[in-house]
GROMACS .gro file of C-alpha atoms in nm:
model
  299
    1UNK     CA    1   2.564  -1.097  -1.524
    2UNK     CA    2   2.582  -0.806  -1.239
    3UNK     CA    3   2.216  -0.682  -1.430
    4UNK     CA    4   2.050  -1.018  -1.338
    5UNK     CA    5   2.174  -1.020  -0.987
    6UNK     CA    6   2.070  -0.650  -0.905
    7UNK     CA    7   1.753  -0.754  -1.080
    8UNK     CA    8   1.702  -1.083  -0.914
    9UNK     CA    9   1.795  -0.930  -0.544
   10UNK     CA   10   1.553  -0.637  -0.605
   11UNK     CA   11   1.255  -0.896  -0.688
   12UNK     CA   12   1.359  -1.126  -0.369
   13UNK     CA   13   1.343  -0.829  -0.136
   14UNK     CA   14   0.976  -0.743  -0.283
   15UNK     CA   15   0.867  -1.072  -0.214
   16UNK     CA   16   1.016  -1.106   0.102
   17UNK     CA   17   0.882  -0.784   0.205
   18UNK     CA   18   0.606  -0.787   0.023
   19UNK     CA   19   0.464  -1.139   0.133
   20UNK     CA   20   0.481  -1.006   0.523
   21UNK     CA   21   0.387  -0.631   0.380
   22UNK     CA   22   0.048  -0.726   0.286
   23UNK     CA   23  -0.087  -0.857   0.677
   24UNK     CA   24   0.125  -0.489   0.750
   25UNK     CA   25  -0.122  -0.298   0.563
   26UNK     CA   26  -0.428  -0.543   0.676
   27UNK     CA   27  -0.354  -0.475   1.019
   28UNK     CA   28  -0.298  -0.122   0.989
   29UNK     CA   29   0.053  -0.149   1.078
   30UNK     CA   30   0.259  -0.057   0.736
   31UNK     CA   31   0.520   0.181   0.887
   32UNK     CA   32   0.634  -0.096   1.192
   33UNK     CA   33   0.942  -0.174   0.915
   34UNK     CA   34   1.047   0.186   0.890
   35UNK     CA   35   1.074   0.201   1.309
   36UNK     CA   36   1.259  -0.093   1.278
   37UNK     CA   37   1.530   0.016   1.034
   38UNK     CA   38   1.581   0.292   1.304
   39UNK     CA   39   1.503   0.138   1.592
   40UNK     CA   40   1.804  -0.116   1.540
   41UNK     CA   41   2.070   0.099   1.595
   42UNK     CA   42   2.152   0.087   1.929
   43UNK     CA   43   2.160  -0.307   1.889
   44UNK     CA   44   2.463  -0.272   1.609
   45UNK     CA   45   2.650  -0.033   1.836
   46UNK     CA   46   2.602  -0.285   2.148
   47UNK     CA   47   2.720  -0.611   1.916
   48UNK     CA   48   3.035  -0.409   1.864
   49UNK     CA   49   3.095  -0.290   2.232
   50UNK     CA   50   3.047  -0.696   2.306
   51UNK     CA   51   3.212  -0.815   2.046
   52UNK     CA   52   3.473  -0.572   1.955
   53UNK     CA   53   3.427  -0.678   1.582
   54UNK     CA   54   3.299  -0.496   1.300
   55UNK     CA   55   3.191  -0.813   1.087
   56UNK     CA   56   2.876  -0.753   0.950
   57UNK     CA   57   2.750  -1.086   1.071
   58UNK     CA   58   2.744  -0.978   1.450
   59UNK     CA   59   2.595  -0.672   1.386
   60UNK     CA   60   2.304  -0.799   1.173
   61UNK     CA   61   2.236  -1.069   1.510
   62UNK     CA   62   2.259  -0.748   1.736
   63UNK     CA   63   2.044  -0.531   1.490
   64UNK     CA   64   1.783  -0.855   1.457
   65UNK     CA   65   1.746  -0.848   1.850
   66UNK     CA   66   1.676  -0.472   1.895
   67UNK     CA   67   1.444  -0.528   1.625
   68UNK     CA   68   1.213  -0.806   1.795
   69UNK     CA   69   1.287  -0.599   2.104
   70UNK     CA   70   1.155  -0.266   1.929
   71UNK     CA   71   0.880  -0.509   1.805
   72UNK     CA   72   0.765  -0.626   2.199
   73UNK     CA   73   0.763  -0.269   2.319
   74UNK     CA   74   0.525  -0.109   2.008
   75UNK     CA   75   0.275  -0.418   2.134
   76UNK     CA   76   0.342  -0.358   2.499
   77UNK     CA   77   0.288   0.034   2.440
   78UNK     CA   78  -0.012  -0.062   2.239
   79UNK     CA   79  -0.210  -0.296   2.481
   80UNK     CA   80  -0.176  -0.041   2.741
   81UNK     CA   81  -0.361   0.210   2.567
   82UNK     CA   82  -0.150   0.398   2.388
   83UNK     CA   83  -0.266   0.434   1.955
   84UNK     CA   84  -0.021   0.277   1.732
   85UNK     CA   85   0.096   0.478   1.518
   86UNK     CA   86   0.196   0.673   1.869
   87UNK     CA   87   0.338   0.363   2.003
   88UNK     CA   88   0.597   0.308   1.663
   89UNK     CA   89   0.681   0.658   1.695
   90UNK     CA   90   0.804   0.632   2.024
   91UNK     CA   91   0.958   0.338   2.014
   92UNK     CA   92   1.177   0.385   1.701
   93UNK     CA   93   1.277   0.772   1.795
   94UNK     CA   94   1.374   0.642   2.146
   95UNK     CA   95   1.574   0.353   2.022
   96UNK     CA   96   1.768   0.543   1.727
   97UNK     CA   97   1.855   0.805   2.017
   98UNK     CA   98   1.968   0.574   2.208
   99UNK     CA   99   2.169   0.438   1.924
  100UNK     CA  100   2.296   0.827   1.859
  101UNK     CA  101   2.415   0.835   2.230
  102UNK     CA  102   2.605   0.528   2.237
  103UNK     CA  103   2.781   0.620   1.931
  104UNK     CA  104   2.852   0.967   2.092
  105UNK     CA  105   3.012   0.770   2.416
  106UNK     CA  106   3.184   0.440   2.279
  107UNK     CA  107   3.285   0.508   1.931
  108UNK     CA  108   3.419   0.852   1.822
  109UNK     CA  109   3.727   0.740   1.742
  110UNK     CA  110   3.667   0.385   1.556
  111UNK     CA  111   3.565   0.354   1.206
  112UNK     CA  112   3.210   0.212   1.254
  113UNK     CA  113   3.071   0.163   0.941
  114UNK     CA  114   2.673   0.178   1.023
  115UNK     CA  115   2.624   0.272   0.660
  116UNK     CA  116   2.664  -0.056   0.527
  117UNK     CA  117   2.462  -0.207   0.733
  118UNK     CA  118   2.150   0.030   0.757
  119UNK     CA  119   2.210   0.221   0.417
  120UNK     CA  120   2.392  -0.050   0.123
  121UNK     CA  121   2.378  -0.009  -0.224
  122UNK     CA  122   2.235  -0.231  -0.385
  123UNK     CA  123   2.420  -0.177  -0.732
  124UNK     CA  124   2.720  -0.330  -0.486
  125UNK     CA  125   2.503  -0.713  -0.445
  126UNK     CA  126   2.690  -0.919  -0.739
  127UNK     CA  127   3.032  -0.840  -0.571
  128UNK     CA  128   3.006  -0.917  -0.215
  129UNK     CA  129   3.000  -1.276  -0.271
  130UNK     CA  130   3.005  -1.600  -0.081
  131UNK     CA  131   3.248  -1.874  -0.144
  132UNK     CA  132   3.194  -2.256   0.002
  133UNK     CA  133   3.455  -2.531  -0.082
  134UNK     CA  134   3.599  -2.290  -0.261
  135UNK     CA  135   3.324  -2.228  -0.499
  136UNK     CA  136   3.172  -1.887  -0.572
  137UNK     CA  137   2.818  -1.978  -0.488
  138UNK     CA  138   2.653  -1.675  -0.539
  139UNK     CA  139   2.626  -1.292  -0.400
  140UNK     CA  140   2.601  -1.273   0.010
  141UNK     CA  141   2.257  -1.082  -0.042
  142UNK     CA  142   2.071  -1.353  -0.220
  143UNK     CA  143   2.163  -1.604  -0.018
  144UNK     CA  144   2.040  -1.421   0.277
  145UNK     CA  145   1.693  -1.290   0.132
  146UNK     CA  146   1.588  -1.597  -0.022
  147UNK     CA  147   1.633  -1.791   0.293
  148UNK     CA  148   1.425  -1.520   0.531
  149UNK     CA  149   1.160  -1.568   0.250
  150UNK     CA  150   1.151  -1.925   0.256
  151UNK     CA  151   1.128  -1.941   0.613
  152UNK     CA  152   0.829  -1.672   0.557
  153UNK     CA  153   0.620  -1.887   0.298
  154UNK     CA  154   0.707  -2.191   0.535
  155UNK     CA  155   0.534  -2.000   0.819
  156UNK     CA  156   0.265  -1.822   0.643
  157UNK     CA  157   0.196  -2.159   0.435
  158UNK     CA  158   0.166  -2.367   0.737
  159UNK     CA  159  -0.068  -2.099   0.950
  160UNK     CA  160  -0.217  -1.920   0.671
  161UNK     CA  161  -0.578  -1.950   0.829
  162UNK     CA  162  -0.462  -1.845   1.124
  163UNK     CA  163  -0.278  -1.547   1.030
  164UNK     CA  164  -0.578  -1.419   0.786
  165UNK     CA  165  -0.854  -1.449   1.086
  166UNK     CA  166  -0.596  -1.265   1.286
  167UNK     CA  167  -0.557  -0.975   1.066
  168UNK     CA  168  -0.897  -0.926   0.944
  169UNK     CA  169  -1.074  -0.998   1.301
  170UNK     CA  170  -0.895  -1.055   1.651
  171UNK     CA  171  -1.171  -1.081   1.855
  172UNK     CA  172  -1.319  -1.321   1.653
  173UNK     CA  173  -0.977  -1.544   1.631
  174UNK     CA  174  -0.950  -1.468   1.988
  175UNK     CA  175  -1.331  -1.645   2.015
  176UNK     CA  176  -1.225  -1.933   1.821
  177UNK     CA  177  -0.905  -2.038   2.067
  178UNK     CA  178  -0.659  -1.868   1.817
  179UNK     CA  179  -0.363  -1.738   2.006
  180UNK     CA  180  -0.346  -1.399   1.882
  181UNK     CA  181  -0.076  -1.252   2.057
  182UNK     CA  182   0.109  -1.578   1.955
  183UNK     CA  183   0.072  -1.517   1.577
  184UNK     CA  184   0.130  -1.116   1.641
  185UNK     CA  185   0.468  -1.168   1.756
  186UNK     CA  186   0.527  -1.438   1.500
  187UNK     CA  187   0.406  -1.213   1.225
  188UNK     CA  188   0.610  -0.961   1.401
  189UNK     CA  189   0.940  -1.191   1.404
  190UNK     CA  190   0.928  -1.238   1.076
  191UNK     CA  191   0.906  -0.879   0.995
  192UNK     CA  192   1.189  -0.841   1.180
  193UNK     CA  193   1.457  -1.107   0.989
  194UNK     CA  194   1.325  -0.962   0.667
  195UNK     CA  195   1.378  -0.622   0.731
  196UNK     CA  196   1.715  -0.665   0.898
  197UNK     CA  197   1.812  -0.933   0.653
  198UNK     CA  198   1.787  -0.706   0.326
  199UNK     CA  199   1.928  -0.390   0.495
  200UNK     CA  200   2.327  -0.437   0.458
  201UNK     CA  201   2.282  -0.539   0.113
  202UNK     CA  202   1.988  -0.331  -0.035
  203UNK     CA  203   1.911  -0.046   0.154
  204UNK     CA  204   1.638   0.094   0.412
  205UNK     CA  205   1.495   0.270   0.162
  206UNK     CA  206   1.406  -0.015  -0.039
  207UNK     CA  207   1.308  -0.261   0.235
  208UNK     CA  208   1.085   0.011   0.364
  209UNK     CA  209   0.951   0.109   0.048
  210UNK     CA  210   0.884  -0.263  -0.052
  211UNK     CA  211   0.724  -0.352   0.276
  212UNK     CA  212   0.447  -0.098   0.176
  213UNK     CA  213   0.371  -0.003  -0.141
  214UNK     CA  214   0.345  -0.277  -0.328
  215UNK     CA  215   0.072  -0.430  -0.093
  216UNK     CA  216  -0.129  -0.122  -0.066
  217UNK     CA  217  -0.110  -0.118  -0.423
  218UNK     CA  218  -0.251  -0.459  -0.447
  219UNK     CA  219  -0.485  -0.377  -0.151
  220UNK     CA  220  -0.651  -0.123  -0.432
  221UNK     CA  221  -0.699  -0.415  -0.677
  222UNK     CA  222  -0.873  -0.690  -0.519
  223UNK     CA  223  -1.070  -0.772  -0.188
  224UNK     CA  224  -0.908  -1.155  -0.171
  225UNK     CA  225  -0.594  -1.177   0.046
  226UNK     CA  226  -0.422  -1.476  -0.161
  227UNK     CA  227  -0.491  -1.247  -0.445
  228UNK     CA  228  -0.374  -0.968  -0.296
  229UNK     CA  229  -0.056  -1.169  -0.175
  230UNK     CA  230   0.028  -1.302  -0.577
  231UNK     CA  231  -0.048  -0.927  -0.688
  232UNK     CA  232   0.240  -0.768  -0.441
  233UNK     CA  233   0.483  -1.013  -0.542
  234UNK     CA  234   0.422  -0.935  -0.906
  235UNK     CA  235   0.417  -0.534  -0.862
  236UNK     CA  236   0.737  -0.582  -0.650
  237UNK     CA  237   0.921  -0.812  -0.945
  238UNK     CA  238   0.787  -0.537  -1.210
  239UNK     CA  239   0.898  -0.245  -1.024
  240UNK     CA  240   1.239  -0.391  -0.962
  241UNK     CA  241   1.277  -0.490  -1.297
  242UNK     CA  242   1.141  -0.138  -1.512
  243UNK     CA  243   1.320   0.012  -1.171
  244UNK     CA  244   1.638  -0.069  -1.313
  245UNK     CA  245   1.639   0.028  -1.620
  246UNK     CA  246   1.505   0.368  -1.529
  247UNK     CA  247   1.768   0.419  -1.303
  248UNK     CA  248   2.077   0.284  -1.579
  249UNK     CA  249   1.879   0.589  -1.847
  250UNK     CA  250   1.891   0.871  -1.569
  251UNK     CA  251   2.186   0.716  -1.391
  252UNK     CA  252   2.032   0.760  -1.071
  253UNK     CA  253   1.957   0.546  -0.757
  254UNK     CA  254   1.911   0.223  -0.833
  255UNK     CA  255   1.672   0.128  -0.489
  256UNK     CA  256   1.501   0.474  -0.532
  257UNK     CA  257   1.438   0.413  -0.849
  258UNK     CA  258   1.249   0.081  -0.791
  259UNK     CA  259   1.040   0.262  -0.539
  260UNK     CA  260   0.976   0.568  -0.754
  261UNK     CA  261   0.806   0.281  -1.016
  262UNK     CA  262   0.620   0.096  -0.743
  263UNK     CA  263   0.476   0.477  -0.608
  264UNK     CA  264   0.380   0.539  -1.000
  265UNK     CA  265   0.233   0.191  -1.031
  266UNK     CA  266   0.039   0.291  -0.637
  267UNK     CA  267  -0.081   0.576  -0.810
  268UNK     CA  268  -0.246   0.412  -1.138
  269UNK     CA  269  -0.427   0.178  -0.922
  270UNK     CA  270  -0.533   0.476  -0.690
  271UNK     CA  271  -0.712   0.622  -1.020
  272UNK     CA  272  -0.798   0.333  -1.201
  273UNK     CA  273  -0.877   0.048  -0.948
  274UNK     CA  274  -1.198  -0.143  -1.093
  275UNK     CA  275  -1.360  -0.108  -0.698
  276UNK     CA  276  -1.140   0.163  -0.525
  277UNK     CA  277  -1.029   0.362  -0.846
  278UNK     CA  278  -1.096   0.748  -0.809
  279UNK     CA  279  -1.154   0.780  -1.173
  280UNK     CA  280  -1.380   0.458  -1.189
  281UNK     CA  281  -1.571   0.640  -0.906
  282UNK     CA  282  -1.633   0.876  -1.104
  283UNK     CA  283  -1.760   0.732  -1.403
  284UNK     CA  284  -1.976   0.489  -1.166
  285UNK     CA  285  -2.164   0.822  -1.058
  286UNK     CA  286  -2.207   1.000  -1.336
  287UNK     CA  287  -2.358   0.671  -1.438
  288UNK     CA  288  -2.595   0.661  -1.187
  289UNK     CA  289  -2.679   1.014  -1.224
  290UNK     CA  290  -2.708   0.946  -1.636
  291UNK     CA  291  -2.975   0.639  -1.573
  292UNK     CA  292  -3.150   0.820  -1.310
  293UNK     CA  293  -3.210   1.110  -1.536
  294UNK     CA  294  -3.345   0.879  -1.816
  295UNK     CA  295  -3.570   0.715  -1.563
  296UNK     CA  296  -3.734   1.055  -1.462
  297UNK     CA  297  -3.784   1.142  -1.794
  298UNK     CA  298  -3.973   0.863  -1.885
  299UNK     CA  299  -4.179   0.834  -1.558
   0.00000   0.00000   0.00000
């Protein structure tokens, strides 16, 4: 029974991530998840200081604020000139300093376990339970995954027009009276749960790695976004699931193992992607080059 939970938890944080991943990679914007698994620790640190508890609960709320926070100043940073990829890495390097120096200050003597809530194992999921009426209804993680991605494919169901102009063409939404910053920061929000949602329980390294690969491995495949949507979800499911089993052979990582199978899955489609394929490339040229040599001969 613990295999189908790790299993099942690994394939709800692909979709999860993956379903917000692939407007990520559209809008150029893939690593925003791995500045905010850094980027959130000052907000766990200041949840303690408040609350004086270490329940994970209070530091996930603190962590999901720093996050939308970290999320409003990469935008800010952005619309004032500054190039995005410069804007995330400011942001997140400030933050997690930030984070480092509070820690330094407030909490050298008190056992504050920021492990299990940035870095959790996911091997750990089928134990950390929840109980209601005295039921055992289920592990904490997949309760708290599967309802960030149902609010996600409520949201991206109910705007899903608005979203797509938004990612493939701003100015263009922005000429049609779509609020673009409005959908940004929505887009953004939702990032945000996600990623801080899955972290206690699974990992950075797997939210991270799921927020990316699998859509830029899907991005390879096809040039339709719903497509390219149902194909991340499905490359995120496989890699969890042959992720898994790699990792019980070598008895290794089971989150880094999952990612290690989506990266070889990123690199197949790299090579042998119908329309972005290097290989297929290839073979389209020497094509060309074949039938233009045929048609010189005869001329």
């Amino acid at each position: 029974m613990s295999t189908f939970w790790v299993i099942f938890t690994g394939a709800l944080v692909a979709s999860s991530c993956g379903l917000v991943g692939c407007f990520l990679v559209l809008r150029k914007m893939a690593m925003i998840g791995d500045a905010i698994s850094h980027s959130v620790l000052p907000g766990i640190v200041i949840a303690f200081l408040i609350s004086g508890s270490r329940d994970s609960f209070i530091m996930l709320l603190g962590a999901a604020v720093i996050g939308l926070i970290a999320v409003f100043l990469i935008q800010l940073f952005s619309q004032s000139g500054v190039q995005s990829d410069a804007s995330i890495g400011v942001v997140f390097t400030a933050l997690f300093a930030v984070g480092i120096v509070l820690i330094s200050l407030y909490t050298r003597d008190i056992d504050l376990d920021l492990d299990c809530v940035l870095y959790g194992e996911i091997a750990y999921v089928p134990w950390n339970t929840i109980e209601f009426m005295g039921m055992d209804i289920g592990p904490k993680a997949v309760w708290g995954v599967g309802l960030s991605l149902l609010l996600s494919v409520i949201v991206i169901s109910l705007f899903y027009k608005q979203f797509k102009i938004c990612s493939f063409d701003p100015a263009m939404a922005a000429a049609v009276g779509i609020p673009v910053a409005l959908f940004h920061y929505l887009l953004m929000g939702l990032v945000s749960l996600t990623t801080v949602a899955s972290f206690e329980s699974v990992g950075a390294i797997l939210v991270v790695g799921m927020l990316v690969v699998p859509p830029a491995t899907a991005y390879l495949l096809t040039e339709k976004l719903s497509r390219m949507i149902v194909y991340t979800i499905m490359i995120g499911c496989l890699s969890s699931i042959i992720g898994y089993y790699v990792a019980s052979i070598l008895d290794a990582s089971i989150a880094g193992s999952m990612i290690s199978v989506a990266g070889g899955l990123f690199v197949l489609a790299l090579l042998f992607s119908p329309s972005h394929g290097v290989v297929m490339r290839k073979l389209k040229q020497k094509r060309l080059i074949s039938d233009k040599n045929k048609l010189e001969s005869v001329i």
